[in-house]
Amino acid sequence: MEHSLVSGSQAGFPRQQSQSGSLPRAPVEVGRFHALVHQNGAGNSAVFVGDRGFRMKAPLQIKVLGELAVVRDAQEIVLPASKKTRALLAYLASANRRQRRDYLCQLLWNVPDDPRASLRWSLTKLRRVLNDGDEPCLRTDGSSVFLDTNKLDVDLLRVAHITAKNVRSLTTSDLEILAALFRGRFLEGLELPRCPVFEAWRTFQADALDRTRSLILQMLIERLRGEPERALPYAQALQSMDLSDEQVALELRSLETSARESAMRSASARLGRPSGGLPDVYFALNEHQRSQQIRYCRSADGVQIAYAISGKGPPIIRAAHWMSHLQYEWESPVWRHWIDSLSKGNTLIRYDERGNGLSDWNASDLSFAAMVCDLESVANANSLSRFPLLGVSQSCAVSVAYAVRHPERVSCLVLYGGYAKGWRKRGDRHEIDTHEAMTTLIREGWGKDNPAFRQLFTETFIPGASREQMAWFNDLQKETASPDNASRLHYSFGDMDVSDILEDVSVPTLVLHARNDAAVPFEQGKALAAGIPGARFVDLNSANHILLSEEPAFADFVREVRSFISAAEPK
């Protein structure tokens, strides 16, 4: 079932998402008059019409989905020449919350300058742009600055909380409205290389919004294949985002051919519109007795490692990944279905990475070699002679190294969402810049009361999650690691590289990867499988790095893994 996105302006009421995924239509009271805010397909707000027929001003528009632009009464306003002043406006409009003056100074002005004077000068310039009327939208006091976006129409705020689930539920016409908001990359042309914190925020936001735009465009292409003339502009926009994507290029050529053929047929013979998005599919596991035992062992360097045992049957070890907490994730809607599925008919042994969860946080060595030693310690502590080994995300590389070092102990290798080379070793300049920005953001915002950071980070890993799942994953940050450990671990993942030993893997191997994974590129999963002799690769239809319980991709994952492990067991 599709839900309608009623396009309302930011003026008069905050935009809040309803339970169903649609956006509510709400009356706006302006003085003594009532009006219904309406926006057209281009994202422009109509004038208000009161109950006496008076015409009132449309809200000021701030556009950040492309080059920064401010529009009043359909006329673009000339902005101050200062890039930092424009960056300040963009940040205040996008962050959508009161900001401390000292933080804004840190964000945009260097210490040798007079930051507070520079901020005051920029605010003076912005008041001339923004404040037009009795009730100014830019308000300041001695310690903070607040831009009241309820009085504005900010394009970003109409897509900021769009998830994969929202995209599936919205109508095609609403998706077209959202697609039209994007005029380019977030704050295109507003780079400030000498302001690293601002650049980290801008880069991270831009990548997150690229993913949102890609989801919208992909859904439009899928729904409009029967109307190739309508689908074609969206395929062209999607290709412009990544000219090297061969799959999109193939889709574009196919649509161009279909459009030409369609143009030659009469209107009565044209194909009808397809019904649209896929129905929600939920995968439910049979209930079984849930209990786990948490134990400890020591790694070779004396670091204490916590591990948990659940289920009954032949053992499986799940190698540790970061952001884990044995007790917290036991009840988590993000991880519980993973634990239950792997514990059913098996003894699942999983452990917290050093520096994470219940394992020792005071570990000076967070290197790749130390992580392999931790896996050895857990296997030895449980006296396991032979077992299937599951690697998830960066622990895929750890699992590969262990399997090469101890082939006699690994009956088979299952690798999900992983890579052979860390982000720094892959040599992609844009990817390196993105991850270095993420390292900075982790150091500054990890575990703090900064919902904007947590939301951005969470949507990278589980863009299709429900509000409950996102809330759990947000809180997981605070429970799993300190900001210092989290940033050190993320930095160390960039230097992982097992590409030279992939050919030495001699055990049966299954590699699985989510097709639209935003955390680890799909091509990295394919490269991992290609380097291991005889490895089988499974493409999962998901955008989530952590597969969620209700998506068909998780059911496919469980079926493939169980079948593979069963085939590898001695007869």
Coordinates of C-alpha atoms in Angstrom, one line a residue:
M1 CA 0.0 0.0 0.0
E2 CA 1.4 3.4 -0.9
H3 CA 1.1 6.4 1.4
S4 CA 0.7 9.9 0.1
L5 CA 3.3 12.5 1.0
V6 CA 1.4 15.7 1.6
S7 CA 4.0 18.3 0.7
G8 CA 3.7 20.9 3.4
S9 CA 5.9 24.0 3.9
Q10 CA 8.0 24.4 7.0
A11 CA 6.0 27.6 7.7
G12 CA 3.6 27.4 10.6
F13 CA 4.2 23.8 11.8
P14 CA 7.1 21.4 12.2
R15 CA 7.2 18.6 9.8
Q16 CA 6.8 15.3 11.7
Q17 CA 6.6 11.8 10.3
S18 CA 3.5 9.8 11.1
Q19 CA 3.5 6.1 12.1
S20 CA 2.5 5.0 8.6
G21 CA 5.5 6.7 6.9
S22 CA 3.5 9.4 5.3
L23 CA 3.8 13.1 6.3
P24 CA 0.8 14.6 7.9
R25 CA -1.4 17.4 6.4
A26 CA -2.0 20.0 9.0
P27 CA -3.7 23.3 9.2
V28 CA -1.6 26.4 9.7
E29 CA -2.8 29.3 11.8
V30 CA -1.4 32.7 10.7
G31 CA -2.8 35.4 13.0
R32 CA -6.6 35.1 12.8
F33 CA -6.5 33.3 9.4
H34 CA -6.3 29.6 8.7
A35 CA -4.7 28.2 5.6
L36 CA -3.4 24.9 4.3
V37 CA 0.2 25.1 3.1
H38 CA 0.8 23.5 -0.3
Q39 CA 3.8 23.0 -2.4
N40 CA 4.1 22.2 -6.1
G41 CA 6.3 19.6 -7.8
A42 CA 9.1 22.1 -8.1
G43 CA 9.2 22.5 -4.3
N44 CA 7.8 26.0 -4.4
S45 CA 5.4 27.1 -1.7
A46 CA 2.1 28.7 -2.7
V47 CA 0.9 31.9 -1.1
F48 CA -1.4 31.6 1.9
V49 CA -5.0 32.5 1.4
G50 CA -6.9 33.5 4.5
D51 CA -10.6 33.1 5.2
R52 CA -11.1 36.8 4.0
G53 CA -9.1 36.3 0.8
F54 CA -6.0 38.1 1.9
R55 CA -2.7 37.0 0.2
M56 CA 0.1 36.5 2.7
K57 CA 3.8 35.9 2.0
A58 CA 5.2 32.6 1.1
P59 CA 7.9 31.3 3.4
L60 CA 11.5 32.1 2.6
Q61 CA 13.1 29.1 0.9
I62 CA 16.6 27.8 1.8
K63 CA 18.0 25.3 -0.7
V64 CA 21.0 23.2 0.3
L65 CA 20.5 20.1 -2.0
G66 CA 22.9 21.5 -4.6
E67 CA 24.5 24.9 -4.5
L68 CA 23.3 27.0 -1.6
A69 CA 20.4 29.3 -2.6
V70 CA 17.9 31.5 -0.8
V71 CA 14.6 32.4 -2.6
R72 CA 12.0 34.9 -1.5
D73 CA 8.8 35.4 -3.6
A74 CA 10.2 33.3 -6.5
Q75 CA 13.3 35.6 -6.6
E76 CA 16.8 34.3 -5.7
I77 CA 18.5 36.5 -3.1
V78 CA 22.1 37.6 -3.6
L79 CA 24.0 36.0 -0.6
P80 CA 27.0 37.5 1.1
A81 CA 30.3 36.9 -0.7
S82 CA 31.9 35.4 2.4
K83 CA 32.0 31.6 2.1
K84 CA 32.1 31.2 5.9
T85 CA 29.0 33.4 6.2
R86 CA 27.2 31.2 3.7
A87 CA 28.5 28.1 5.4
L88 CA 27.1 29.4 8.7
L89 CA 23.6 29.9 7.1
A90 CA 23.7 26.4 5.6
Y91 CA 24.8 24.8 8.9
L92 CA 22.1 26.6 10.9
A93 CA 19.3 25.6 8.4
S94 CA 20.5 22.0 8.1
A95 CA 21.2 21.3 11.8
N96 CA 17.7 22.6 12.7
R97 CA 18.4 23.3 16.4
R98 CA 19.8 25.9 18.7
Q99 CA 23.6 26.2 18.4
R100 CA 26.2 27.5 21.0
R101 CA 28.2 30.5 19.8
D102 CA 31.5 28.9 21.0
Y103 CA 30.8 25.8 18.9
L104 CA 30.0 27.8 15.8
C105 CA 33.3 29.7 16.3
Q106 CA 35.1 26.4 16.5
L107 CA 33.3 25.1 13.4
L108 CA 34.2 28.0 11.1
W109 CA 36.9 30.3 12.4
N110 CA 40.5 29.7 13.2
V111 CA 42.0 30.6 16.6
P112 CA 44.3 33.3 15.3
D113 CA 41.3 35.3 14.1
D114 CA 38.8 36.9 16.5
P115 CA 36.2 34.2 16.2
R116 CA 33.4 35.9 18.2
A117 CA 33.8 39.1 16.2
S118 CA 33.7 37.1 12.9
L119 CA 30.6 35.4 14.1
R120 CA 28.9 38.6 15.0
W121 CA 29.8 40.1 11.6
S122 CA 28.4 37.1 9.7
L123 CA 25.2 37.1 11.8
T124 CA 24.7 40.8 10.9
K125 CA 25.0 39.9 7.2
L126 CA 22.5 37.0 7.6
R127 CA 19.9 39.1 9.4
R128 CA 19.6 41.3 6.3
V129 CA 19.0 38.1 4.2
L130 CA 16.7 36.2 6.6
N131 CA 14.7 38.7 8.8
D132 CA 11.9 40.3 6.9
G133 CA 9.0 41.1 9.1
D134 CA 7.9 41.5 12.7
E135 CA 9.0 38.1 13.8
P136 CA 12.6 37.4 12.8
C137 CA 13.6 33.8 12.1
L138 CA 17.2 34.3 13.1
R139 CA 17.4 34.9 16.8
T140 CA 20.5 35.3 19.0
D141 CA 21.4 35.8 22.6
G142 CA 24.8 36.1 24.4
S143 CA 25.5 32.4 24.2
S144 CA 23.6 30.8 21.4
V145 CA 22.1 31.2 17.9
F146 CA 18.8 29.9 16.7
L147 CA 17.4 29.8 13.2
D148 CA 13.6 29.0 13.4
T149 CA 13.0 26.7 10.5
N150 CA 9.3 26.6 11.3
K151 CA 9.2 29.9 9.5
L152 CA 11.2 28.7 6.5
D153 CA 11.0 26.1 3.7
V154 CA 14.3 24.2 3.9
D155 CA 14.6 21.5 1.2
L156 CA 16.8 19.2 3.3
L157 CA 14.2 18.9 6.1
R158 CA 11.8 17.3 3.6
V159 CA 14.2 14.4 3.0
A160 CA 16.4 14.3 6.1
H161 CA 14.5 11.4 7.7
I162 CA 13.6 9.4 4.6
T163 CA 14.5 5.7 5.0
A164 CA 14.4 2.8 2.7
K165 CA 11.1 1.8 4.3
N166 CA 9.7 5.3 3.6
V167 CA 10.8 5.1 0.0
R168 CA 8.9 1.8 -0.5
S169 CA 5.7 3.2 1.0
L170 CA 5.5 6.6 -0.7
T171 CA 3.5 7.1 -3.8
T172 CA 5.3 7.5 -7.1
S173 CA 4.2 11.1 -7.5
D174 CA 5.5 11.9 -4.0
L175 CA 8.8 10.3 -4.9
E176 CA 9.0 12.5 -8.0
I177 CA 8.5 15.5 -5.8
L178 CA 11.4 14.5 -3.6
A179 CA 13.6 13.7 -6.6
A180 CA 13.0 17.2 -7.9
L181 CA 14.4 18.7 -4.7
F182 CA 17.9 17.5 -5.6
R183 CA 19.8 20.0 -7.8
G184 CA 23.2 18.4 -7.1
R185 CA 25.3 17.3 -4.2
F186 CA 24.7 18.8 -0.7
L187 CA 26.2 22.3 -0.5
E188 CA 28.0 21.8 -3.8
G189 CA 30.8 24.4 -4.2
L190 CA 30.9 25.3 -0.5
E191 CA 34.0 23.5 0.4
L192 CA 36.1 24.9 3.3
P193 CA 39.3 22.9 3.5
R194 CA 40.7 25.0 6.3
C195 CA 37.7 24.2 8.5
P196 CA 38.1 20.4 9.2
V197 CA 35.1 20.0 11.5
F198 CA 32.8 21.7 9.1
E199 CA 34.2 19.7 6.1
A200 CA 33.8 16.5 8.0
W201 CA 30.1 17.4 8.7
R202 CA 29.5 18.5 5.1
T203 CA 31.1 15.5 3.5
F204 CA 29.3 13.1 5.8
Q205 CA 26.0 14.8 5.1
A206 CA 26.6 14.8 1.4
D207 CA 27.3 11.1 1.3
A208 CA 24.2 10.3 3.4
L209 CA 22.0 12.4 1.1
D210 CA 23.5 10.8 -2.0
R211 CA 22.3 7.5 -0.6
T212 CA 18.9 8.9 0.0
R213 CA 18.7 10.3 -3.5
S214 CA 19.9 7.0 -5.0
L215 CA 17.2 5.1 -3.1
I216 CA 14.5 7.5 -4.4
L217 CA 15.8 7.3 -8.0
Q218 CA 16.1 3.5 -7.9
M219 CA 12.6 3.1 -6.7
L220 CA 11.3 5.5 -9.4
I221 CA 13.1 3.6 -12.1
E222 CA 11.7 0.3 -10.8
R223 CA 8.2 1.6 -10.7
L224 CA 8.3 3.4 -14.0
R225 CA 9.9 0.7 -16.2
G226 CA 6.5 0.4 -18.0
E227 CA 6.7 4.1 -18.8
P228 CA 10.3 4.5 -20.1
E229 CA 9.8 8.1 -21.0
R230 CA 9.1 9.0 -17.4
A231 CA 11.8 6.6 -16.0
L232 CA 14.6 7.9 -18.3
P233 CA 15.3 11.2 -16.6
Y234 CA 15.7 9.4 -13.3
A235 CA 18.1 6.8 -14.7
Q236 CA 20.1 9.7 -16.2
A237 CA 20.2 11.4 -12.8
L238 CA 21.3 8.2 -11.2
Q239 CA 24.1 7.6 -13.7
S240 CA 25.3 11.2 -13.2
M241 CA 26.0 10.4 -9.5
D242 CA 28.4 7.6 -10.5
L243 CA 29.5 7.4 -14.1
S244 CA 31.5 4.2 -13.5
D245 CA 28.4 2.2 -12.4
E246 CA 28.0 -0.3 -15.2
Q247 CA 24.7 -1.7 -13.9
V248 CA 23.1 1.8 -14.0
A249 CA 24.6 2.4 -17.5
L250 CA 23.1 -0.9 -18.7
E251 CA 19.7 0.1 -17.2
L252 CA 19.9 3.5 -18.9
R253 CA 20.6 2.0 -22.3
S254 CA 17.7 -0.4 -21.9
L255 CA 15.3 2.5 -21.0
E256 CA 16.5 4.5 -23.9
T257 CA 15.7 1.6 -26.3
S258 CA 12.3 1.1 -24.7
A259 CA 11.6 4.8 -24.9
R260 CA 12.3 4.9 -28.6
E261 CA 10.2 1.8 -29.2
S262 CA 7.4 3.2 -27.1
A263 CA 7.4 6.5 -29.0
M264 CA 6.8 4.6 -32.2
R265 CA 3.7 2.9 -30.9
S266 CA 0.3 4.5 -30.6
A267 CA -0.9 5.8 -27.3
S268 CA -3.4 3.0 -27.0
A269 CA -0.7 0.4 -27.2
R270 CA 1.5 1.9 -24.5
L271 CA 2.3 -0.3 -21.5
G272 CA 0.3 0.5 -18.3
R273 CA 2.1 1.6 -15.1
P274 CA 3.4 -1.2 -12.8
S275 CA 1.9 -1.5 -9.4
G276 CA 5.0 -0.3 -7.6
G277 CA 6.9 -1.3 -4.6
L278 CA 7.3 -4.8 -3.2
P279 CA 5.1 -5.8 -0.3
D280 CA 6.6 -6.1 3.2
V281 CA 7.8 -9.6 3.9
Y282 CA 8.5 -10.7 7.4
F283 CA 10.7 -13.6 8.3
A284 CA 9.9 -15.2 11.7
L285 CA 11.9 -17.9 13.4
N286 CA 10.3 -20.5 15.7
E287 CA 10.6 -19.5 19.3
H288 CA 13.0 -21.5 21.5
Q289 CA 14.4 -21.2 25.0
R290 CA 16.7 -18.2 25.1
S291 CA 19.6 -18.2 27.5
Q292 CA 23.3 -17.3 27.3
Q293 CA 26.3 -17.7 29.5
I294 CA 28.9 -14.9 29.5
R295 CA 32.5 -16.0 30.2
Y296 CA 36.0 -14.5 30.0
C297 CA 39.4 -15.5 28.6
R298 CA 42.7 -13.7 28.1
S299 CA 44.4 -13.0 24.8
A300 CA 48.1 -13.5 24.3
D301 CA 48.9 -10.0 25.5
G302 CA 46.8 -10.4 28.6
V303 CA 43.7 -8.4 27.4
Q304 CA 40.5 -9.8 28.9
I305 CA 38.0 -10.9 26.2
A306 CA 34.3 -11.5 27.0
Y307 CA 32.5 -14.2 25.1
A308 CA 28.9 -15.6 25.2
I309 CA 27.6 -19.1 24.6
S310 CA 24.0 -19.7 23.5
G311 CA 22.0 -22.6 21.9
K312 CA 22.8 -26.3 21.7
G313 CA 24.4 -28.3 19.0
P314 CA 27.5 -28.2 16.8
P315 CA 29.6 -25.1 17.6
I316 CA 29.8 -21.9 15.4
I317 CA 32.0 -19.0 16.2
R318 CA 31.0 -15.5 15.1
A319 CA 34.2 -13.5 14.9
A320 CA 33.9 -10.1 16.7
H321 CA 33.1 -6.9 15.0
W322 CA 33.1 -3.4 16.5
M323 CA 30.0 -1.9 18.2
S324 CA 29.2 -5.1 20.0
H325 CA 28.0 -5.7 23.5
L326 CA 27.1 -9.3 24.5
Q327 CA 24.5 -8.3 27.0
Y328 CA 23.0 -5.3 25.3
E329 CA 22.6 -6.9 21.9
W330 CA 21.0 -10.0 23.4
E331 CA 17.7 -8.1 23.5
S332 CA 18.3 -5.7 20.7
P333 CA 15.8 -5.7 17.8
V334 CA 18.9 -5.1 15.5
W335 CA 20.8 -8.2 16.6
R336 CA 18.4 -10.5 18.4
H337 CA 17.2 -12.3 15.2
W338 CA 20.9 -13.0 14.2
I339 CA 21.6 -14.5 17.6
D340 CA 18.5 -16.6 17.6
S341 CA 18.9 -17.9 14.1
L342 CA 22.5 -18.9 14.6
S343 CA 21.8 -20.5 18.0
K344 CA 18.9 -22.6 16.7
G345 CA 20.4 -26.2 16.4
N346 CA 23.9 -24.9 17.1
T347 CA 26.0 -23.7 19.9
L348 CA 26.8 -20.1 19.0
I349 CA 30.0 -18.6 20.4
R350 CA 30.4 -14.8 19.9
Y351 CA 32.7 -12.4 21.7
D352 CA 33.2 -8.7 22.1
E353 CA 36.1 -7.1 20.3
R354 CA 38.9 -5.7 22.5
G355 CA 38.0 -2.1 23.4
N356 CA 34.3 -3.0 23.0
G357 CA 31.4 -4.1 25.1
L358 CA 32.3 -6.4 28.0
S359 CA 35.8 -7.0 26.8
D360 CA 38.8 -4.9 28.2
W361 CA 38.4 -1.2 27.1
N362 CA 42.0 -0.5 28.3
A363 CA 43.7 -2.2 25.5
S364 CA 46.7 -0.3 24.1
D365 CA 47.0 -2.6 21.0
L366 CA 44.0 -2.4 18.7
S367 CA 45.9 -3.8 15.7
F368 CA 44.7 -6.4 13.2
A369 CA 47.2 -8.9 14.5
A370 CA 45.8 -8.5 18.0
M371 CA 42.3 -9.2 16.7
V372 CA 43.4 -12.5 15.1
C373 CA 45.0 -13.5 18.5
D374 CA 41.7 -12.7 20.2
L375 CA 39.9 -15.1 17.9
E376 CA 42.5 -17.8 18.6
S377 CA 42.0 -17.2 22.4
V378 CA 38.3 -17.7 22.2
A379 CA 38.6 -20.9 20.2
N380 CA 41.2 -22.3 22.5
A381 CA 39.2 -21.4 25.6
N382 CA 36.3 -23.5 24.3
S383 CA 38.6 -26.4 23.3
L384 CA 37.2 -26.4 19.8
S385 CA 38.9 -28.8 17.4
R386 CA 36.9 -27.9 14.3
F387 CA 34.1 -25.5 13.7
P388 CA 32.4 -23.2 11.1
L389 CA 33.6 -19.6 11.3
L390 CA 31.4 -16.6 10.6
G391 CA 32.9 -13.2 9.8
V392 CA 30.8 -10.1 9.7
S393 CA 32.0 -6.7 8.3
Q394 CA 35.7 -6.1 9.3
S395 CA 35.9 -9.5 11.0
C396 CA 35.8 -11.1 7.6
A397 CA 39.4 -10.2 7.2
V398 CA 40.2 -11.5 10.7
S399 CA 38.4 -14.8 9.8
V400 CA 40.3 -15.2 6.6
A401 CA 43.7 -14.7 8.5
Y402 CA 42.6 -17.3 11.1
A403 CA 41.5 -19.8 8.4
V404 CA 44.8 -19.5 6.6
R405 CA 46.7 -19.9 9.9
H406 CA 44.5 -22.8 11.2
P407 CA 42.9 -24.6 8.2
E408 CA 42.6 -27.8 10.2
R409 CA 40.3 -26.1 12.7
V410 CA 37.9 -24.4 10.3
S411 CA 35.3 -26.7 8.7
C412 CA 34.0 -23.8 6.5
L413 CA 34.1 -20.1 6.3
V414 CA 31.1 -17.8 6.0
L415 CA 31.9 -14.1 5.2
Y416 CA 29.1 -11.4 5.2
G417 CA 29.4 -7.7 4.4
G418 CA 33.2 -7.8 4.4
Y419 CA 36.3 -6.8 2.5
A420 CA 39.9 -7.9 1.9
K421 CA 41.3 -4.4 1.9
G422 CA 40.5 -1.7 4.4
W423 CA 39.3 1.7 3.3
R424 CA 42.7 3.3 3.3
K425 CA 44.3 0.4 1.4
R426 CA 41.8 0.5 -1.4
G427 CA 43.2 3.8 -2.6
D428 CA 39.9 5.5 -3.5
R429 CA 40.6 9.2 -2.6
H430 CA 36.9 10.0 -2.1
E431 CA 36.4 7.0 0.1
I432 CA 39.5 7.8 2.2
D433 CA 38.3 11.4 2.7
T434 CA 34.8 10.1 3.7
H435 CA 36.2 7.7 6.3
E436 CA 38.7 10.3 7.6
A437 CA 35.7 12.6 8.1
M438 CA 33.9 9.8 9.8
T439 CA 36.9 9.3 12.1
T440 CA 36.7 12.9 13.1
L441 CA 33.0 12.8 13.7
I442 CA 33.3 9.7 15.8
R443 CA 36.0 11.3 18.0
E444 CA 33.8 14.5 18.4
G445 CA 30.3 13.0 18.6
W446 CA 30.5 9.4 19.7
G447 CA 28.2 8.6 22.6
K448 CA 27.3 12.2 23.2
D449 CA 23.9 13.8 23.1
N450 CA 24.1 14.7 19.5
P451 CA 21.1 13.1 17.7
A452 CA 22.2 14.5 14.3
F453 CA 25.5 12.6 14.4
R454 CA 23.9 9.4 15.7
Q455 CA 21.2 9.5 13.0
L456 CA 23.7 9.9 10.2
F457 CA 25.9 7.1 11.6
T458 CA 22.9 4.8 12.1
E459 CA 21.5 5.4 8.6
T460 CA 24.8 4.3 7.1
F461 CA 24.4 0.8 8.7
I462 CA 20.6 0.3 8.7
P463 CA 18.9 2.8 6.4
G464 CA 15.8 0.5 6.3
A465 CA 15.3 0.3 10.1
S466 CA 12.2 1.2 12.0
R467 CA 12.3 4.0 14.6
E468 CA 12.7 1.4 17.4
Q469 CA 15.6 -0.3 15.7
M470 CA 17.3 3.0 15.0
A471 CA 16.9 4.1 18.6
W472 CA 18.5 0.8 19.8
F473 CA 21.4 1.2 17.4
N474 CA 21.9 4.9 18.4
D475 CA 22.1 3.8 22.1
L476 CA 24.4 1.0 21.2
Q477 CA 27.2 3.5 20.5
K478 CA 27.2 4.7 24.1
E479 CA 27.2 1.1 25.4
T480 CA 29.9 -0.4 23.3
A481 CA 33.0 1.8 23.3
S482 CA 34.6 5.1 24.3
P483 CA 35.0 7.8 21.7
D484 CA 38.7 7.3 21.7
N485 CA 38.4 3.5 21.3
A486 CA 35.8 3.9 18.6
S487 CA 37.9 6.3 16.5
R488 CA 41.1 4.2 17.0
L489 CA 39.2 1.1 15.8
H490 CA 37.7 2.8 12.8
Y491 CA 41.1 4.2 11.9
S492 CA 42.8 0.7 12.2
F493 CA 40.1 -0.9 10.0
G494 CA 41.5 1.3 7.2
D495 CA 44.8 -0.5 7.2
M496 CA 43.5 -4.1 7.1
D497 CA 44.7 -6.0 4.1
V498 CA 44.4 -9.8 3.6
S499 CA 44.4 -9.6 -0.2
D500 CA 47.8 -11.3 -0.5
I501 CA 46.6 -14.4 1.4
L502 CA 43.1 -14.9 -0.1
E503 CA 44.5 -17.5 -2.5
D504 CA 45.8 -19.5 0.5
V505 CA 42.3 -20.1 1.9
S506 CA 41.8 -23.8 1.5
V507 CA 38.4 -24.3 3.3
P508 CA 35.0 -24.2 1.7
T509 CA 33.9 -20.5 1.7
L510 CA 30.6 -18.7 1.2
V511 CA 30.6 -14.9 0.7
L512 CA 27.4 -12.9 1.0
H513 CA 26.9 -9.1 0.6
A514 CA 24.0 -6.7 0.5
R515 CA 23.6 -5.2 -2.9
N516 CA 23.2 -1.6 -1.8
D517 CA 25.3 -1.7 1.3
A518 CA 26.3 1.9 2.2
A519 CA 28.9 0.9 4.9
V520 CA 30.9 -1.5 2.8
P521 CA 30.7 -1.2 -1.0
F522 CA 29.2 -4.2 -2.8
E523 CA 32.2 -4.4 -5.1
Q524 CA 34.4 -5.2 -2.1
G525 CA 32.3 -8.3 -1.3
K526 CA 32.7 -9.4 -4.9
A527 CA 36.4 -8.9 -4.8
L528 CA 36.7 -10.9 -1.6
A529 CA 34.9 -13.8 -3.2
A530 CA 36.9 -13.6 -6.4
G531 CA 40.2 -13.9 -4.5
I532 CA 39.3 -17.1 -2.6
P533 CA 39.6 -20.3 -4.6
G534 CA 36.2 -22.0 -5.1
A535 CA 34.3 -19.4 -3.0
R536 CA 30.6 -19.0 -3.8
F537 CA 29.1 -15.5 -3.9
V538 CA 25.5 -14.6 -2.9
D539 CA 24.0 -11.2 -3.8
L540 CA 21.4 -10.2 -1.1
N541 CA 18.8 -7.6 -2.1
S542 CA 19.2 -5.1 0.7
A543 CA 20.5 -1.7 1.5
N544 CA 21.3 -2.7 5.2
H545 CA 24.8 -3.5 6.3
I546 CA 23.1 -5.3 9.3
L547 CA 20.2 -7.3 7.8
L548 CA 16.9 -6.7 9.6
S549 CA 14.5 -9.4 10.7
E550 CA 11.6 -8.3 8.6
E551 CA 13.4 -8.1 5.2
P552 CA 13.5 -11.1 2.8
A553 CA 17.3 -10.7 2.5
F554 CA 17.7 -12.0 6.1
A555 CA 15.6 -15.1 5.4
D556 CA 17.8 -15.6 2.3
F557 CA 20.9 -15.2 4.4
V558 CA 19.8 -17.8 7.0
R559 CA 18.8 -20.3 4.3
E560 CA 22.1 -19.9 2.4
V561 CA 24.2 -20.2 5.6
R562 CA 22.4 -23.2 7.0
S563 CA 22.5 -25.0 3.7
F564 CA 26.2 -24.3 3.2
I565 CA 27.2 -25.3 6.8
S566 CA 25.2 -28.5 6.5
A567 CA 26.9 -29.4 3.2
A568 CA 30.3 -28.8 4.8
E569 CA 29.7 -31.1 7.8
P570 CA 31.3 -34.6 7.7
K571 CA 28.8 -37.2 6.6

